[in-house]
Amino acid sequence: MKFIIRLIINTILFIAVANFFQNSFYVSNAKVALIAAFVLAIINATIKPIIKFISWPINVLTLGLFSIVVNGFMLEITSFVVGNNFYFSSFGMAMLVSIIISLCNVVVSDV
């Protein structure tokens, strides 16, 4: 049940952030946002632990700030998998969206 709630929250966040950054982040519709949230969940469960393990030394040197880059990379992979209906104008935008989504998830998870 928690997984489904997290998918719905990420779907809503994708739509909201895409509407806020209309020229930099594009989501064509709610169905694509739901698919992207599901793909991101799968990528975060499979690929992200491997990348975090490999990037552990640089993450320690940057006091954890490199995690933002890893999260942006996960969103870029999601964009590649989902296709033209879900994309970012730049990697910096993917990192900004990852920060916003992470902060919103922290707030919602605490409630």
Coordinates of N, CA and C in Angstrom, one line a residue:
M1 N 0.8 -1.2 0.0 CA 0.0 0.0 0.0 C 0.9 1.3 0.0
K2 N 2.0 1.2 0.8 CA 2.9 2.4 0.8 C 3.5 2.7 -0.6
F3 N 3.8 1.6 -1.3 CA 4.3 1.8 -2.6 C 3.4 2.5 -3.6
I4 N 2.1 2.1 -3.5 CA 1.1 2.7 -4.4 C 0.9 4.2 -4.0
I5 N 0.9 4.5 -2.7 CA 0.8 5.9 -2.3 C 2.0 6.7 -2.8
R6 N 3.2 6.1 -2.7 CA 4.4 6.8 -3.1 C 4.3 7.1 -4.6
L7 N 3.8 6.1 -5.4 CA 3.7 6.3 -6.8 C 2.7 7.4 -7.2
I8 N 1.6 7.5 -6.5 CA 0.6 8.5 -6.7 C 1.2 9.9 -6.3
I9 N 1.9 10.0 -5.2 CA 2.5 11.2 -4.8 C 3.6 11.7 -5.9
N10 N 4.4 10.8 -6.3 CA 5.4 11.1 -7.3 C 4.7 11.5 -8.7
T11 N 3.6 10.9 -9.0 CA 2.9 11.2 -10.2 C 2.4 12.7 -10.1
I12 N 1.8 13.0 -9.0 CA 1.3 14.4 -8.8 C 2.4 15.4 -8.8
L13 N 3.5 15.0 -8.1 CA 4.7 15.9 -8.1 C 5.3 16.1 -9.5
F14 N 5.4 15.1 -10.3 CA 5.8 15.2 -11.7 C 5.0 16.2 -12.5
I15 N 3.7 16.1 -12.3 CA 2.7 16.9 -13.1 C 2.9 18.4 -12.6
A16 N 2.9 18.6 -11.2 CA 3.0 19.9 -10.7 C 4.3 20.6 -11.0
V17 N 5.4 19.9 -10.9 CA 6.7 20.5 -11.3 C 6.8 20.8 -12.8
A18 N 6.3 19.9 -13.6 CA 6.3 20.1 -15.0 C 5.5 21.3 -15.4
N19 N 4.4 21.6 -14.7 CA 3.6 22.8 -14.9 C 4.3 24.0 -14.5
F20 N 5.1 23.9 -13.4 CA 5.8 25.1 -12.9 C 7.0 25.4 -13.8
F21 N 7.7 24.4 -14.3 CA 8.8 24.6 -15.2 C 8.4 24.2 -16.6
Q22 N 7.5 24.9 -17.3 CA 6.9 24.5 -18.5 C 7.9 24.4 -19.7
N23 N 8.9 25.2 -19.7 CA 9.9 25.2 -20.8 C 11.1 24.3 -20.6
S24 N 11.2 23.8 -19.3 CA 12.4 23.0 -19.0 C 12.2 21.6 -18.7
F25 N 10.9 21.3 -18.3 CA 10.6 19.9 -17.9 C 9.2 19.6 -18.5
Y26 N 9.1 18.5 -19.2 CA 7.9 18.2 -20.0 C 7.3 16.9 -19.6
V27 N 6.0 16.8 -19.2 CA 5.3 15.6 -19.0 C 4.0 15.7 -19.8
S28 N 3.8 14.8 -20.8 CA 2.6 15.0 -21.7 C 1.3 14.9 -21.0
N29 N 1.1 13.9 -20.1 CA -0.1 13.7 -19.4 C 0.0 12.9 -18.2
A30 N -1.1 12.7 -17.5 CA -1.0 12.0 -16.2 C -0.6 10.5 -16.3
K31 N -1.0 9.9 -17.4 CA -0.6 8.5 -17.6 C 0.9 8.4 -17.8
V32 N 1.5 9.3 -18.5 CA 2.9 9.3 -18.7 C 3.6 9.5 -17.3
A33 N 3.1 10.5 -16.5 CA 3.6 10.8 -15.2 C 3.6 9.5 -14.3
L34 N 2.5 8.8 -14.4 CA 2.4 7.5 -13.6 C 3.4 6.5 -14.1
I35 N 3.5 6.4 -15.4 CA 4.5 5.4 -15.9 C 5.9 5.8 -15.5
A36 N 6.2 7.1 -15.6 CA 7.5 7.6 -15.1 C 7.8 7.4 -13.7
A37 N 6.8 7.6 -12.8 CA 6.9 7.3 -11.4 C 7.2 5.8 -11.1
F38 N 6.6 5.0 -11.9 CA 6.8 3.5 -11.7 C 8.2 3.2 -12.2
V39 N 8.6 3.7 -13.4 CA 10.0 3.4 -13.9 C 11.0 4.0 -12.9
L40 N 10.8 5.2 -12.4 CA 11.7 5.7 -11.4 C 11.9 4.8 -10.2
A41 N 10.7 4.3 -9.7 CA 10.8 3.4 -8.6 C 11.6 2.1 -8.9
I42 N 11.4 1.6 -10.0 CA 12.2 0.4 -10.4 C 13.7 0.7 -10.6
I43 N 14.0 1.8 -11.2 CA 15.4 2.2 -11.3 C 16.0 2.5 -10.0
N44 N 15.3 3.2 -9.1 CA 15.8 3.4 -7.7 C 16.0 2.1 -6.9
A45 N 15.2 1.1 -7.2 CA 15.4 -0.1 -6.5 C 16.5 -1.0 -7.1
T46 N 16.8 -0.9 -8.3 CA 17.8 -1.7 -9.0 C 19.1 -1.1 -9.3
I47 N 19.1 0.0 -10.0 CA 20.4 0.6 -10.4 C 21.0 1.6 -9.4
K48 N 20.1 2.3 -8.6 CA 20.7 3.3 -7.7 C 21.6 2.7 -6.6
P49 N 21.3 1.6 -6.0 CA 22.2 1.1 -5.0 C 23.6 0.8 -5.6
I50 N 23.7 0.3 -6.8 CA 25.0 0.0 -7.4 C 25.7 1.3 -7.7
I51 N 25.1 2.3 -8.2 CA 25.7 3.6 -8.4 C 26.1 4.3 -7.1
K52 N 25.3 4.2 -6.1 CA 25.7 4.8 -4.8 C 26.9 4.1 -4.2
F53 N 27.0 2.8 -4.4 CA 28.1 2.0 -3.9 C 29.4 2.4 -4.7
I54 N 29.3 2.6 -6.0 CA 30.5 2.9 -6.8 C 30.9 4.4 -6.5
S55 N 29.9 5.3 -6.2 CA 30.2 6.7 -6.0 C 30.4 7.0 -4.5
W56 N 30.5 6.0 -3.7 CA 30.6 6.2 -2.3 C 31.8 7.1 -1.9
P57 N 33.0 6.9 -2.5 CA 34.2 7.8 -2.1 C 34.0 9.2 -2.4
I58 N 33.4 9.5 -3.6 CA 33.2 10.9 -3.9 C 32.0 11.5 -3.1
N59 N 31.1 10.7 -2.7 CA 30.0 11.1 -1.9 C 30.5 11.5 -0.5
V60 N 31.5 10.7 0.0 CA 32.1 11.1 1.3 C 32.8 12.4 1.2
L61 N 33.6 12.5 0.1 CA 34.4 13.8 0.0 C 33.5 15.0 -0.1
T62 N 32.3 14.9 -0.8 CA 31.4 16.0 -0.9 C 30.4 16.1 0.2
L63 N 30.6 15.3 1.2 CA 29.7 15.3 2.4 C 28.2 15.0 2.0
G64 N 28.1 14.2 1.0 CA 26.7 13.7 0.7 C 26.1 14.5 -0.5
L65 N 26.7 15.6 -0.9 CA 26.1 16.4 -1.9 C 26.1 15.7 -3.3
F66 N 27.0 14.8 -3.5 CA 27.0 14.0 -4.8 C 25.7 13.2 -5.0
S67 N 25.0 13.0 -3.9 CA 23.7 12.3 -4.0 C 22.7 13.0 -4.9
I68 N 22.8 14.3 -4.9 CA 21.9 15.1 -5.8 C 22.2 14.8 -7.3
V69 N 23.5 14.6 -7.6 CA 23.9 14.3 -8.9 C 23.4 12.9 -9.3
V70 N 23.5 11.9 -8.3 CA 23.0 10.6 -8.5 C 21.5 10.6 -8.8
N71 N 20.7 11.4 -8.0 CA 19.3 11.4 -8.2 C 18.9 12.1 -9.5
G72 N 19.7 13.1 -9.9 CA 19.4 13.7 -11.2 C 19.7 12.7 -12.4
F73 N 20.8 11.9 -12.2 CA 21.1 10.8 -13.1 C 20.0 9.8 -13.2
M74 N 19.4 9.4 -12.1 CA 18.2 8.5 -12.1 C 17.1 9.0 -12.8
L75 N 16.8 10.3 -12.7 CA 15.7 11.0 -13.5 C 16.0 11.0 -15.0
E76 N 17.3 11.2 -15.3 CA 17.7 11.2 -16.7 C 17.5 9.8 -17.3
I77 N 17.8 8.8 -16.6 CA 17.6 7.4 -17.0 C 16.1 7.2 -17.2
T78 N 15.3 7.6 -16.3 CA 13.9 7.5 -16.4 C 13.4 8.2 -17.6
S79 N 13.9 9.4 -17.9 CA 13.5 10.1 -19.1 C 13.9 9.3 -20.4
F80 N 15.0 8.7 -20.4 CA 15.4 7.9 -21.5 C 14.5 6.7 -21.7
V81 N 14.1 6.1 -20.6 CA 13.3 4.9 -20.7 C 11.9 5.2 -21.1
V82 N 11.3 6.3 -20.6 CA 9.9 6.7 -20.9 C 9.8 7.2 -22.3
G83 N 10.7 8.0 -22.7 CA 10.7 8.5 -24.1 C 10.4 10.0 -24.2
N84 N 9.9 10.4 -25.4 CA 9.7 11.8 -25.7 C 8.6 12.4 -24.9
N85 N 7.7 11.7 -24.2 CA 6.6 12.3 -23.5 C 7.0 12.7 -22.1
F86 N 8.3 12.5 -21.7 CA 8.8 12.9 -20.4 C 10.3 13.2 -20.6
Y87 N 10.6 14.5 -20.5 CA 12.0 14.8 -20.7 C 12.4 16.1 -20.0
F88 N 13.7 16.3 -19.9 CA 14.3 17.5 -19.2 C 15.1 18.3 -20.3
S89 N 15.1 19.6 -20.1 CA 15.9 20.4 -21.1 C 17.4 20.2 -20.9
S90 N 17.8 19.9 -19.6 CA 19.2 19.8 -19.3 C 19.4 18.9 -18.1
F91 N 20.6 18.5 -17.8 CA 20.9 17.7 -16.6 C 20.7 18.6 -15.4
G92 N 21.0 19.8 -15.4 CA 20.8 20.7 -14.3 C 19.3 20.8 -13.9
M93 N 18.5 20.8 -14.9 CA 17.0 20.8 -14.6 C 16.6 19.5 -13.9
A94 N 17.2 18.4 -14.4 CA 16.9 17.1 -13.8 C 17.4 17.1 -12.3
M95 N 18.5 17.7 -12.0 CA 19.0 17.8 -10.6 C 18.0 18.7 -9.8
L96 N 17.6 19.8 -10.4 CA 16.7 20.7 -9.6 C 15.3 19.9 -9.4
V97 N 14.8 19.2 -10.3 CA 13.6 18.5 -10.1 C 13.8 17.4 -9.1
S98 N 15.0 16.8 -9.1 CA 15.2 15.7 -8.1 C 15.2 16.3 -6.7
I99 N 15.8 17.5 -6.5 CA 15.8 18.2 -5.2 C 14.4 18.5 -4.8
I100 N 13.6 19.1 -5.7 CA 12.2 19.4 -5.3 C 11.4 18.2 -5.0
I101 N 11.5 17.1 -5.7 CA 10.8 15.9 -5.5 C 11.2 15.3 -4.2
S102 N 12.5 15.3 -3.9 CA 13.0 14.7 -2.6 C 12.5 15.5 -1.4
L103 N 12.5 16.8 -1.5 CA 12.0 17.6 -0.4 C 10.6 17.4 -0.2
C104 N 9.8 17.4 -1.3 CA 8.4 17.1 -1.1 C 8.1 15.7 -0.6
N105 N 8.8 14.7 -1.0 CA 8.7 13.4 -0.4 C 9.0 13.3 1.0
V106 N 10.0 14.1 1.5 CA 10.4 14.1 2.9 C 9.2 14.7 3.7
V107 N 8.6 15.8 3.2 CA 7.5 16.5 3.9 C 6.3 15.6 3.9
V108 N 6.0 14.9 2.8 CA 4.8 14.1 2.8 C 5.0 12.8 3.6
S109 N 6.2 12.3 3.6 CA 6.5 11.0 4.4 C 6.4 11.3 5.9
D110 N 6.8 12.5 6.3 CA 6.7 12.8 7.7 C 5.2 12.9 8.2
V111 N 4.4 13.3 7.3 CA 2.9 13.5 7.6 C 2.3 12.2 7.6

